[in-house]
PDB file of C-alpha atoms in Angstrom:
ATOM      1  CA  MET A 150       2.797  10.774   4.832  1.00 65.00           C
ATOM      2  CA  PRO A 151      -0.329  12.995   5.536  1.00 66.00           C
ATOM      3  CA  ASP A 152       1.616  16.104   4.555  1.00 66.00           C
ATOM      4  CA  LEU A 153       2.725  14.435   1.261  1.00 69.00           C
ATOM      5  CA  LEU A 154      -0.680  12.953   0.562  1.00 72.00           C
ATOM      6  CA  GLY A 155      -2.966  15.678   1.946  1.00 67.00           C
ATOM      7  CA  GLU A 156      -6.391  13.973   2.420  1.00 69.00           C
ATOM      8  CA  ARG A 157      -5.814  11.066  -0.050  1.00 76.00           C
ATOM      9  CA  PRO A 158      -6.778   7.852   1.690  1.00 79.00           C
ATOM     10  CA  PHE A 159      -3.874   5.426   2.404  1.00 78.00           C
ATOM     11  CA  SER A 160      -3.207   2.416   4.578  1.00 74.00           C
ATOM     12  CA  TYR A 161      -0.055   0.778   5.919  1.00 73.00           C
ATOM     13  CA  ARG A 162       0.697  -2.642   7.428  1.00 73.00           C
ATOM     14  CA  LYS A 163       3.903  -3.851   9.197  1.00 72.00           C
ATOM     15  CA  LYS A 164       5.273  -7.050   7.700  1.00 71.00           C
ATOM     16  CA  LYS A 165       7.105  -9.695   9.301  1.00 70.00           C
ATOM     17  CA  SER A 166      10.537  -8.451   7.786  1.00 70.00           C
ATOM     18  CA  ASN A 167       9.919  -5.116   9.675  1.00 70.00           C
ATOM     19  CA  HIS A 168       9.013  -3.368   6.418  1.00 74.00           C
ATOM     20  CA  LEU A 169       5.982  -1.123   6.155  1.00 76.00           C
ATOM     21  CA  GLN A 170       3.705  -1.923   3.303  1.00 77.00           C
ATOM     22  CA  VAL A 171       1.791   1.221   2.075  1.00 80.00           C
ATOM     23  CA  LYS A 172      -1.247   1.348  -0.310  1.00 79.00           C
ATOM     24  CA  ILE A 173      -2.473   4.681  -1.734  1.00 82.00           C
ATOM     25  CA  LYS A 174      -6.006   5.023  -3.122  1.00 76.00           C
ATOM     26  CA  GLY A 175      -5.867   5.648  -6.877  1.00 77.00           C
ATOM     27  CA  ILE A 176      -2.375   4.132  -7.234  1.00 78.00           C
ATOM     28  CA  ASP A 177      -1.961   0.435  -8.165  1.00 77.00           C
ATOM     29  CA  LYS A 178       1.581   0.289  -7.032  1.00 79.00           C
ATOM     30  CA  VAL A 179       2.219  -1.012  -3.474  1.00 79.00           C
ATOM     31  CA  PHE A 180       5.237   0.808  -1.755  1.00 79.00           C
ATOM     32  CA  HIS A 181       7.568  -0.658   0.825  1.00 77.00           C
ATOM     33  CA  THR A 182       9.821   1.188   3.247  1.00 75.00           C
ATOM     34  CA  GLY A 183      13.223   0.079   4.420  1.00 67.00           C
ATOM     35  CA  ALA A 184      13.747  -2.316   7.390  1.00 57.00           C
ATOM     36  CA  THR A 185      15.795  -0.109   9.517  1.00 65.00           C
ATOM     37  CA  PRO A 186      15.062   3.593  10.454  1.00 62.00           C
ATOM     38  CA  SER A 187      18.752   4.608   9.640  1.00 65.00           C
ATOM     39  CA  ASP A 188      18.540   3.525   6.075  1.00 66.00           C
ATOM     40  CA  THR A 189      17.966   7.027   4.680  1.00 73.00           C
ATOM     41  CA  LYS A 190      18.689   6.076   1.066  1.00 75.00           C
ATOM     42  CA  SER A 191      15.769   3.620   1.181  1.00 76.00           C
ATOM     43  CA  TYR A 192      13.480   6.114   2.814  1.00 74.00           C
ATOM     44  CA  ASN A 193      14.365   8.785   0.084  1.00 78.00           C
ATOM     45  CA  ASN A 194      13.699   6.274  -2.664  1.00 80.00           C
ATOM     46  CA  PHE A 195      10.296   5.453  -1.003  1.00 77.00           C
ATOM     47  CA  ILE A 196       9.305   9.158  -0.733  1.00 80.00           C
ATOM     48  CA  GLY A 197      10.576   9.717  -4.405  1.00 80.00           C
ATOM     49  CA  ASP A 198       8.489   6.813  -5.777  1.00 81.00           C
ATOM     50  CA  ILE A 199       5.328   8.198  -4.050  1.00 81.00           C
ATOM     51  CA  LYS A 200       5.991  11.714  -5.426  1.00 81.00           C
ATOM     52  CA  HIS A 201       6.565  10.295  -8.854  1.00 79.00           C
ATOM     53  CA  GLU A 202       3.231   8.356  -8.861  1.00 79.00           C
ATOM     54  CA  LEU A 203       1.351  11.376  -7.515  1.00 78.00           C
ATOM     55  CA  LYS A 204       2.904  13.513 -10.189  1.00 79.00           C
ATOM     56  CA  LYS A 205       1.608  11.155 -12.915  1.00 77.00           C
ATOM     57  CA  LEU A 206      -1.870  11.303 -11.389  1.00 73.00           C
ATOM     58  CA  HIS A 207      -1.910  15.060 -11.531  1.00 67.00           C
ATOM     59  CA  GLN A 208      -0.528  15.625 -14.950  1.00 65.00           C
ATOM     60  CA  PRO A 209      -3.085  17.029 -17.322  1.00 54.00           C
ATOM     61  CA  HIS A 210      -4.125  15.158 -20.388  1.00 49.00           C
ATOM     62  CA  GLN A 211      -2.824  16.218 -23.668  1.00 46.00           C
ATOM     63  CA  THR A 212      -5.362  18.203 -25.696  1.00 44.00           C
ATOM     64  CA  THR A 213      -5.322  20.221 -28.915  1.00 41.00           C
ATOM     65  CA  GLU A 214      -8.055  22.592 -27.655  1.00 42.00           C
ATOM     66  CA  ILE A 215      -7.224  26.245 -26.997  1.00 43.00           C
ATOM     67  CA  SER A 216      -8.100  27.212 -23.376  1.00 47.00           C
ATOM     68  CA  LEU A 217      -8.989  30.864 -22.826  1.00 45.00           C
ATOM     69  CA  PRO A 218      -7.760  32.468 -19.654  1.00 52.00           C
ATOM     70  CA  ILE A 219     -10.388  32.859 -16.929  1.00 51.00           C
ATOM     71  CA  HIS A 220     -10.611  36.008 -15.043  1.00 52.00           C
ATOM     72  CA  HIS A 221     -11.560  35.761 -11.404  1.00 53.00           C
ATOM     73  CA  PRO A 222     -12.933  38.850  -9.568  1.00 55.00           C
ATOM     74  CA  PRO A 223     -10.291  40.585  -7.303  1.00 54.00           C
ATOM     75  CA  GLN A 224     -10.438  39.384  -3.713  1.00 53.00           C
ATOM     76  CA  ALA A 225      -9.228  41.233  -0.710  1.00 52.00           C
ATOM     77  CA  LYS A 226      -5.956  39.974   0.540  1.00 56.00           C
ATOM     78  CA  GLY A 227      -5.590  38.821   4.170  1.00 60.00           C
ATOM     79  CA  LEU A 228      -9.377  39.009   4.726  1.00 73.00           C
ATOM     80  CA  ILE A 229     -10.407  35.990   6.787  1.00 76.00           C
ATOM     81  CA  THR A 230     -14.221  35.561   6.766  1.00 82.00           C
ATOM     82  CA  PRO A 231     -16.235  33.365   9.300  1.00 79.00           C
ATOM     83  CA  LYS A 232     -16.790  30.962   6.418  1.00 82.00           C
ATOM     84  CA  ILE A 233     -13.083  30.433   6.088  1.00 85.00           C
ATOM     85  CA  VAL A 234     -12.514  29.972   9.829  1.00 83.00           C
ATOM     86  CA  LEU A 235     -15.291  27.291   9.899  1.00 83.00           C
ATOM     87  CA  GLU A 236     -13.672  25.478   6.853  1.00 86.00           C
ATOM     88  CA  ARG A 237     -10.326  25.463   8.587  1.00 86.00           C
ATOM     89  CA  LYS A 238     -11.979  23.932  11.757  1.00 85.00           C
ATOM     90  CA  LEU A 239     -13.653  21.295   9.765  1.00 87.00           C
ATOM     91  CA  GLN A 240     -10.342  20.495   8.131  1.00 87.00           C
ATOM     92  CA  LYS A 241      -8.657  20.109  11.391  1.00 87.00           C
ATOM     93  CA  VAL A 242     -11.531  17.920  12.554  1.00 88.00           C
ATOM     94  CA  ARG A 243     -11.078  15.736   9.530  1.00 89.00           C
ATOM     95  CA  GLN A 244      -7.330  15.431   9.970  1.00 88.00           C
ATOM     96  CA  SER A 245      -7.482  14.749  13.712  1.00 88.00           C
ATOM     97  CA  ILE A 246     -10.094  11.940  13.272  1.00 90.00           C
ATOM     98  CA  ILE A 247      -8.191  10.295  10.425  1.00 89.00           C
ATOM     99  CA  LYS A 248      -5.019  10.327  12.564  1.00 88.00           C
ATOM    100  CA  GLN A 249      -6.795   8.778  15.346  1.00 89.00           C
ATOM    101  CA  LEU A 250      -8.323   6.110  13.216  1.00 90.00           C
ATOM    102  CA  ARG A 251      -4.888   5.273  11.752  1.00 87.00           C
ATOM    103  CA  LEU A 252      -3.449   4.931  15.262  1.00 88.00           C
ATOM    104  CA  GLN A 253      -6.231   2.507  16.131  1.00 90.00           C
ATOM    105  CA  ALA A 254      -6.326   0.750  12.768  1.00 89.00           C
ATOM    106  CA  ASP A 255      -4.770  -2.632  14.138  1.00 89.00           C
ATOM    107  CA  LYS A 256      -7.270  -2.645  16.992  1.00 92.00           C
ATOM    108  CA  LEU A 257     -10.067  -1.875  14.803  1.00 92.00           C
ATOM    109  CA  ARG A 258      -9.251  -4.659  12.309  1.00 91.00           C
ATOM    110  CA  LYS A 259      -9.103  -7.215  15.146  1.00 92.00           C
ATOM    111  CA  GLN A 260     -12.480  -6.049  16.688  1.00 93.00           C
ATOM    112  CA  GLU A 261     -14.198  -6.163  13.214  1.00 93.00           C
ATOM    113  CA  HIS A 262     -12.546  -9.557  12.380  1.00 92.00           C
ATOM    114  CA  GLU A 263     -13.785 -11.003  15.722  1.00 92.00           C
ATOM    115  CA  MET A 264     -17.315  -9.683  15.121  1.00 92.00           C
ATOM    116  CA  VAL A 265     -17.567 -11.184  11.729  1.00 91.00           C
ATOM    117  CA  MET A 266     -16.313 -14.469  12.795  1.00 90.00           C
ATOM    118  CA  GLN A 267     -18.552 -14.555  15.902  1.00 90.00           C
ATOM    119  CA  GLU A 268     -21.656 -13.700  13.742  1.00 89.00           C
ATOM    120  CA  ALA A 269     -20.488 -15.657  10.707  1.00 88.00           C
ATOM    121  CA  SER A 270     -22.060 -12.753   8.660  1.00 88.00           C
ATOM    122  CA  LEU A 271     -21.019  -9.547   6.825  1.00 89.00           C
ATOM    123  CA  GLN A 272     -24.180  -7.736   7.840  1.00 89.00           C
ATOM    124  CA  GLY A 273     -22.694  -6.042  11.089  1.00 91.00           C
ATOM    125  CA  ILE A 274     -19.795  -4.502   9.220  1.00 93.00           C
ATOM    126  CA  GLU A 275     -21.757  -1.607   7.900  1.00 93.00           C
ATOM    127  CA  LYS A 276     -23.110  -0.633  11.352  1.00 93.00           C
ATOM    128  CA  PHE A 277     -19.865  -1.143  13.021  1.00 94.00           C
ATOM    129  CA  ARG A 278     -18.074   1.401  10.797  1.00 93.00           C
ATOM    130  CA  GLU A 279     -20.865   3.883  10.695  1.00 94.00           C
ATOM    131  CA  ASN A 280     -21.208   3.910  14.477  1.00 94.00           C
ATOM    132  CA  LEU A 281     -17.376   4.340  14.817  1.00 93.00           C
ATOM    133  CA  ILE A 282     -17.340   7.276  12.424  1.00 92.00           C
ATOM    134  CA  GLN A 283     -20.329   8.989  14.076  1.00 92.00           C
ATOM    135  CA  ALA A 284     -18.889   8.623  17.648  1.00 92.00           C
ATOM    136  CA  GLU A 285     -15.424  10.036  16.585  1.00 91.00           C
ATOM    137  CA  LEU A 286     -17.100  12.909  14.725  1.00 89.00           C
ATOM    138  CA  ASN A 287     -19.486  13.892  17.455  1.00 89.00           C
ATOM    139  CA  GLN A 288     -16.651  13.871  19.923  1.00 88.00           C
ATOM    140  CA  ALA A 289     -14.401  16.039  17.724  1.00 86.00           C
ATOM    141  CA  LEU A 290     -17.097  18.538  16.866  1.00 83.00           C
ATOM    142  CA  GLN A 291     -17.928  19.081  20.515  1.00 82.00           C
ATOM    143  CA  GLN A 292     -14.269  19.885  21.203  1.00 79.00           C
ATOM    144  CA  LYS A 293     -13.736  22.246  18.219  1.00 70.00           C
ATOM    145  CA  LYS A 294     -17.109  23.770  17.822  1.00 64.00           C
ATOM    146  CA  SER A 295     -17.856  27.156  19.576  1.00 65.00           C
ATOM    147  CA  SER A 296     -21.288  28.489  20.558  1.00 56.00           C
ATOM    148  CA  THR A 297     -21.295  30.750  17.500  1.00 60.00           C
ATOM    149  CA  ASP A 298     -20.557  28.061  14.875  1.00 71.00           C
ATOM    150  CA  TYR A 299     -23.347  26.736  12.775  1.00 78.00           C
ATOM    151  CA  ILE A 300     -22.341  23.670  10.737  1.00 82.00           C
ATOM    152  CA  THR A 301     -24.825  22.741   8.107  1.00 87.00           C
ATOM    153  CA  PRO A 302     -26.008  19.180   7.860  1.00 87.00           C
ATOM    154  CA  ALA A 303     -24.636  19.062   4.285  1.00 89.00           C
ATOM    155  CA  LYS A 304     -21.132  20.001   5.502  1.00 89.00           C
ATOM    156  CA  ILE A 305     -21.279  17.306   8.339  1.00 89.00           C
ATOM    157  CA  LYS A 306     -22.347  14.726   5.803  1.00 91.00           C
ATOM    158  CA  LYS A 307     -19.483  15.649   3.411  1.00 90.00           C
ATOM    159  CA  VAL A 308     -17.023  15.293   6.375  1.00 90.00           C
ATOM    160  CA  HIS A 309     -18.711  11.991   7.402  1.00 92.00           C
ATOM    161  CA  GLN A 310     -18.280  10.672   3.825  1.00 91.00           C
ATOM    162  CA  THR A 311     -14.658  11.626   3.685  1.00 90.00           C
ATOM    163  CA  LEU A 312     -13.958   9.780   7.046  1.00 92.00           C
ATOM    164  CA  ARG A 313     -15.865   6.818   5.846  1.00 92.00           C
ATOM    165  CA  GLU A 314     -13.773   6.685   2.749  1.00 90.00           C
ATOM    166  CA  HIS A 315     -10.628   6.716   4.798  1.00 90.00           C
ATOM    167  CA  LEU A 316     -11.893   4.078   7.143  1.00 91.00           C
ATOM    168  CA  ASP A 317     -12.953   1.766   4.497  1.00 91.00           C
ATOM    169  CA  TYR A 318      -9.522   1.905   3.019  1.00 87.00           C
ATOM    170  CA  MET A 319      -7.725   1.188   6.301  1.00 88.00           C
ATOM    171  CA  LEU A 320     -10.008  -1.864   7.152  1.00 91.00           C
ATOM    172  CA  PRO A 321     -10.244  -4.994   4.973  1.00 89.00           C
ATOM    173  CA  PRO A 322     -12.696  -5.054   2.155  1.00 88.00           C
ATOM    174  CA  LEU A 323     -15.781  -7.197   2.244  1.00 88.00           C
ATOM    175  CA  ALA A 324     -14.380  -9.617  -0.260  1.00 88.00           C
ATOM    176  CA  PHE A 325     -11.610 -10.495   2.247  1.00 88.00           C
ATOM    177  CA  TYR A 326     -14.197 -11.381   5.023  1.00 89.00           C
ATOM    178  CA  HIS A 327     -16.145 -13.386   2.325  1.00 88.00           C
ATOM    179  CA  GLN A 328     -13.291 -15.532   1.666  1.00 88.00           C
ATOM    180  CA  THR A 329     -12.442 -15.815   5.279  1.00 87.00           C
ATOM    181  CA  LEU A 330     -15.966 -17.075   6.161  1.00 87.00           C
ATOM    182  CA  LYS A 331     -15.796 -19.499   3.191  1.00 85.00           C
ATOM    183  CA  LYS A 332     -12.490 -20.923   4.364  1.00 82.00           C
ATOM    184  CA  GLU A 333     -13.771 -21.229   7.872  1.00 80.00           C
ATOM    185  CA  ALA A 334     -16.761 -23.158   6.620  1.00 77.00           C
ATOM    186  CA  SER A 335     -14.530 -25.523   4.593  1.00 71.00           C
ATOM    187  CA  ALA A 336     -12.346 -26.030   7.651  1.00 68.00           C
ATOM    188  CA  ILE A 337     -15.410 -27.058   9.806  1.00 70.00           C
ATOM    189  CA  GLN A 338     -16.524 -29.355   7.074  1.00 63.00           C
ATOM    190  CA  VAL A 339     -13.146 -31.044   7.008  1.00 60.00           C
ATOM    191  CA  GLU A 340     -12.887 -31.356  10.765  1.00 62.00           C
ATOM    192  CA  THR A 341     -16.325 -32.891  10.915  1.00 62.00           C
ATOM    193  CA  LEU A 342     -15.290 -35.306   8.203  1.00 59.00           C
ATOM    194  CA  ALA A 343     -12.104 -36.107  10.198  1.00 59.00           C
ATOM    195  CA  ASN A 344     -14.151 -36.774  13.302  1.00 61.00           C
ATOM    196  CA  GLU A 345     -16.456 -39.129  11.359  1.00 57.00           C
ATOM    197  CA  ILE A 346     -13.446 -41.078  10.001  1.00 56.00           C
ATOM    198  CA  LYS A 347     -11.900 -41.264  13.525  1.00 57.00           C
ATOM    199  CA  ILE A 348     -15.206 -42.457  14.917  1.00 59.00           C
ATOM    200  CA  SER A 349     -15.530 -45.016  12.122  1.00 54.00           C
ATOM    201  CA  ALA A 350     -11.972 -46.270  13.015  1.00 51.00           C
ATOM    202  CA  ASP A 351     -12.766 -46.367  16.756  1.00 54.00           C
ATOM    203  CA  ASP A 352     -15.968 -48.324  16.069  1.00 53.00           C
ATOM    204  CA  SER A 353     -14.091 -50.902  13.935  1.00 50.00           C
ATOM    205  CA  LYS A 354     -12.027 -51.935  17.159  1.00 51.00           C
ATOM    206  CA  ILE A 355     -15.121 -52.942  18.984  1.00 46.00           C
ATOM    207  CA  SER A 356     -15.156 -56.747  19.575  1.00 46.00           C
ATOM    208  CA  ASN A 357     -18.092 -58.832  18.508  1.00 47.00           C
ATOM    209  CA  GLU A 358     -19.054 -59.488  22.195  1.00 49.00           C
ATOM    210  CA  ASP A 359     -19.725 -55.708  22.628  1.00 49.00           C
ATOM    211  CA  ILE A 360     -21.991 -55.562  19.734  1.00 43.00           C
ATOM    212  CA  PRO A 361     -25.547 -55.471  20.757  1.00 48.00           C
ATOM    213  CA  VAL A 362     -28.519 -56.996  18.834  1.00 46.00           C
ATOM    214  CA  ILE A 363     -29.279 -54.735  16.006  1.00 42.00           C
ATOM    215  CA  THR A 364     -32.889 -54.212  14.831  1.00 47.00           C
ATOM    216  CA  GLN A 365     -33.865 -53.247  11.261  1.00 45.00           C
ATOM    217  CA  PRO A 366     -34.485 -49.575  12.137  1.00 49.00           C
ATOM    218  CA  VAL A 367     -30.866 -49.204  13.580  1.00 44.00           C
ATOM    219  CA  GLN A 368     -29.469 -50.859  10.469  1.00 49.00           C
ATOM    220  CA  ASN A 369     -31.231 -48.249   8.311  1.00 50.00           C
ATOM    221  CA  LEU A 370     -29.751 -45.423  10.503  1.00 43.00           C
ATOM    222  CA  GLU A 371     -26.262 -46.837  10.072  1.00 50.00           C
ATOM    223  CA  LYS A 372     -26.773 -46.999   6.284  1.00 52.00           C
ATOM    224  CA  THR A 373     -27.879 -43.385   6.282  1.00 50.00           C
ATOM    225  CA  THR A 374     -24.708 -42.248   8.358  1.00 53.00           C
ATOM    226  CA  LYS A 375     -22.539 -44.144   5.943  1.00 54.00           C
ATOM    227  CA  GLN A 376     -24.096 -42.489   3.049  1.00 56.00           C
ATOM    228  CA  GLU A 377     -23.613 -39.107   4.607  1.00 49.00           C
ATOM    229  CA  ALA A 378     -19.895 -39.876   5.310  1.00 51.00           C
ATOM    230  CA  ASP A 379     -19.407 -41.099   1.867  1.00 56.00           C
ATOM    231  CA  LEU A 380     -20.965 -37.914   0.454  1.00 53.00           C
ATOM    232  CA  GLY A 381     -18.535 -35.797   2.600  1.00 67.00           C
ATOM    233  CA  LEU A 382     -15.555 -37.834   1.197  1.00 71.00           C
ATOM    234  CA  ASN A 383     -16.818 -37.511  -2.340  1.00 73.00           C
ATOM    235  CA  THR A 384     -17.161 -33.782  -2.026  1.00 76.00           C
ATOM    236  CA  LEU A 385     -13.563 -33.499  -0.678  1.00 76.00           C
ATOM    237  CA  MET A 386     -12.066 -35.708  -3.421  1.00 78.00           C
ATOM    238  CA  LYS A 387     -13.801 -33.595  -6.166  1.00 76.00           C
ATOM    239  CA  GLU A 388     -11.701 -30.735  -5.134  1.00 80.00           C
ATOM    240  CA  THR A 389      -8.157 -30.294  -6.779  1.00 83.00           C
ATOM    241  CA  SER A 390      -5.014 -31.630  -5.015  1.00 82.00           C
ATOM    242  CA  ASN A 391      -3.913 -28.040  -3.972  1.00 81.00           C
ATOM    243  CA  LYS A 392      -7.353 -27.242  -2.800  1.00 82.00           C
ATOM    244  CA  ARG A 393      -7.595 -30.428  -0.646  1.00 82.00           C
ATOM    245  CA  VAL A 394      -4.107 -29.569   0.858  1.00 84.00           C
ATOM    246  CA  LYS A 395      -5.296 -26.003   1.594  1.00 82.00           C
ATOM    247  CA  ILE A 396      -8.441 -27.199   3.338  1.00 83.00           C
ATOM    248  CA  LEU A 397      -6.623 -29.881   5.343  1.00 83.00           C
ATOM    249  CA  LYS A 398      -4.024 -27.265   6.581  1.00 84.00           C
ATOM    250  CA  ASN A 399      -6.756 -25.757   8.621  1.00 84.00           C
ATOM    251  CA  LEU A 400      -6.636 -28.739  10.883  1.00 83.00           C
ATOM    252  CA  SER A 401      -4.090 -29.005  13.818  1.00 85.00           C
ATOM    253  CA  LYS A 402      -0.937 -31.170  13.484  1.00 84.00           C
ATOM    254  CA  PRO A 403      -2.324 -33.739  15.798  1.00 82.00           C
ATOM    255  CA  GLN A 404      -5.669 -33.984  13.837  1.00 83.00           C
ATOM    256  CA  ILE A 405      -3.587 -34.289  10.552  1.00 85.00           C
ATOM    257  CA  SER A 406      -1.473 -37.049  11.989  1.00 84.00           C
ATOM    258  CA  ALA A 407      -4.547 -38.915  13.254  1.00 84.00           C
ATOM    259  CA  LEU A 408      -6.188 -38.560   9.820  1.00 85.00           C
ATOM    260  CA  VAL A 409      -3.000 -39.820   8.001  1.00 87.00           C
ATOM    261  CA  GLN A 410      -2.926 -42.909  10.391  1.00 87.00           C
ATOM    262  CA  ASP A 411      -6.676 -43.622   9.797  1.00 86.00           C
ATOM    263  CA  LEU A 412      -6.213 -43.246   5.904  1.00 86.00           C
ATOM    264  CA  GLN A 413      -3.112 -45.679   6.068  1.00 87.00           C
ATOM    265  CA  LYS A 414      -5.213 -48.149   8.075  1.00 90.00           C
ATOM    266  CA  ALA A 415      -8.128 -47.824   5.583  1.00 87.00           C
ATOM    267  CA  LEU A 416      -5.728 -48.512   2.666  1.00 87.00           C
ATOM    268  CA  GLN A 417      -4.322 -51.559   4.241  1.00 88.00           C
ATOM    269  CA  GLU A 418      -7.833 -52.899   5.184  1.00 90.00           C
ATOM    270  CA  LYS A 419      -8.988 -52.047   1.598  1.00 88.00           C
ATOM    271  CA  HIS A 420      -6.152 -53.996   0.135  1.00 86.00           C
ATOM    272  CA  GLN A 421      -6.930 -57.068   2.327  1.00 88.00           C
ATOM    273  CA  GLU A 422     -10.536 -56.810   1.299  1.00 89.00           C
ATOM    274  CA  ASP A 423      -9.489 -56.766  -2.398  1.00 85.00           C
ATOM    275  CA  ILE A 424      -7.301 -59.895  -1.827  1.00 85.00           C
ATOM    276  CA  GLN A 425     -10.281 -61.682  -0.201  1.00 87.00           C
ATOM    277  CA  GLU A 426     -12.594 -60.712  -2.956  1.00 86.00           C
ATOM    278  CA  ILE A 427     -10.156 -62.154  -5.640  1.00 83.00           C
ATOM    279  CA  ILE A 428      -9.958 -65.490  -3.500  1.00 83.00           C
ATOM    280  CA  ASN A 429     -13.791 -65.642  -3.312  1.00 84.00           C
ATOM    281  CA  LEU A 430     -14.040 -65.086  -7.008  1.00 84.00           C
ATOM    282  CA  MET A 431     -11.368 -67.851  -7.724  1.00 80.00           C
ATOM    283  CA  LYS A 432     -13.304 -70.275  -5.400  1.00 82.00           C
ATOM    284  CA  ASN A 433     -16.546 -69.487  -7.238  1.00 83.00           C
ATOM    285  CA  LYS A 434     -14.908 -69.890 -10.801  1.00 81.00           C
ATOM    286  CA  GLY A 435     -13.019 -73.037  -9.812  1.00 83.00           C
ATOM    287  CA  VAL A 436      -9.628 -71.416 -10.615  1.00 80.00           C
ATOM    288  CA  THR A 437      -6.488 -72.643  -8.612  1.00 81.00           C
ATOM    289  CA  LEU A 438      -3.547 -70.451  -7.665  1.00 78.00           C
ATOM    290  CA  GLU A 439      -1.203 -72.507  -9.816  1.00 79.00           C
ATOM    291  CA  GLU A 440      -3.331 -71.907 -12.890  1.00 80.00           C
ATOM    292  CA  LEU A 441      -3.459 -68.193 -12.165  1.00 75.00           C
ATOM    293  CA  GLN A 442       0.324 -67.907 -11.496  1.00 76.00           C
ATOM    294  CA  GLN A 443       0.947 -69.936 -14.854  1.00 76.00           C
ATOM    295  CA  LYS A 444      -1.366 -67.653 -16.734  1.00 77.00           C
ATOM    296  CA  ILE A 445       0.360 -64.524 -15.269  1.00 73.00           C
ATOM    297  CA  ASN A 446       3.818 -65.799 -16.243  1.00 70.00           C
ATOM    298  CA  THR A 447       2.867 -66.496 -19.932  1.00 68.00           C
TER     299      THR A 447
END
């Protein structure tokens, strides 16, 4: 791949089906390798697809303008200047660091993901990547650079920018972490809501003998807690069905089972309360069951 793409950034991930998914900067198409190394036909098609897309990128635009030939001054053949030697060293440095970063890509993704989730913020990503590039670049330059080499800050900055471009393409974009943090926050909200529902169900099992004398301030506190729980439920129910399912899937299976049991119990109790409310209304209005049944049948 590096020989085919040169210094064009690309990334690859191994899928569950044992395929490799390859993304190349500047090309919208996603490429997939074969599942087995012996599948030479699939590999040849994979390389052919990449070459085809690269050829489309390099095709010049059609133009009606007449271009005049450009005459370059003759250069001495075989002459290798110190500048050329230094450029070749820098190219080897770039290629060596890029290769090293690709080998560590999975490990770096895991480290960065853990950092983001621990800090619950995207602010540390820039420092994490910059420090990584600077450390790799300093180590490589110490190994390749001789006492007579002088590398200008502008050239080092250019190499740094190239490496950062490759690293950013290997690691997830900021939008991915933003969605991950948003999903984590939703999961915490749902888990808190599930715990509140569980606590409410457990509290309903307490006998009257266990209930202490309640003063007015405690009643106000219970009213506030109920309003907060109702607000959490209303927020959840305002979401679409697919969104609610997606949020609830962040819970563990035991938590989902407990939540289902609590909801079934709440539904049964709500039904009984509705029946009792109708009975009380019939008593207040002086309506008998026989009269109600007769009216329903007519």
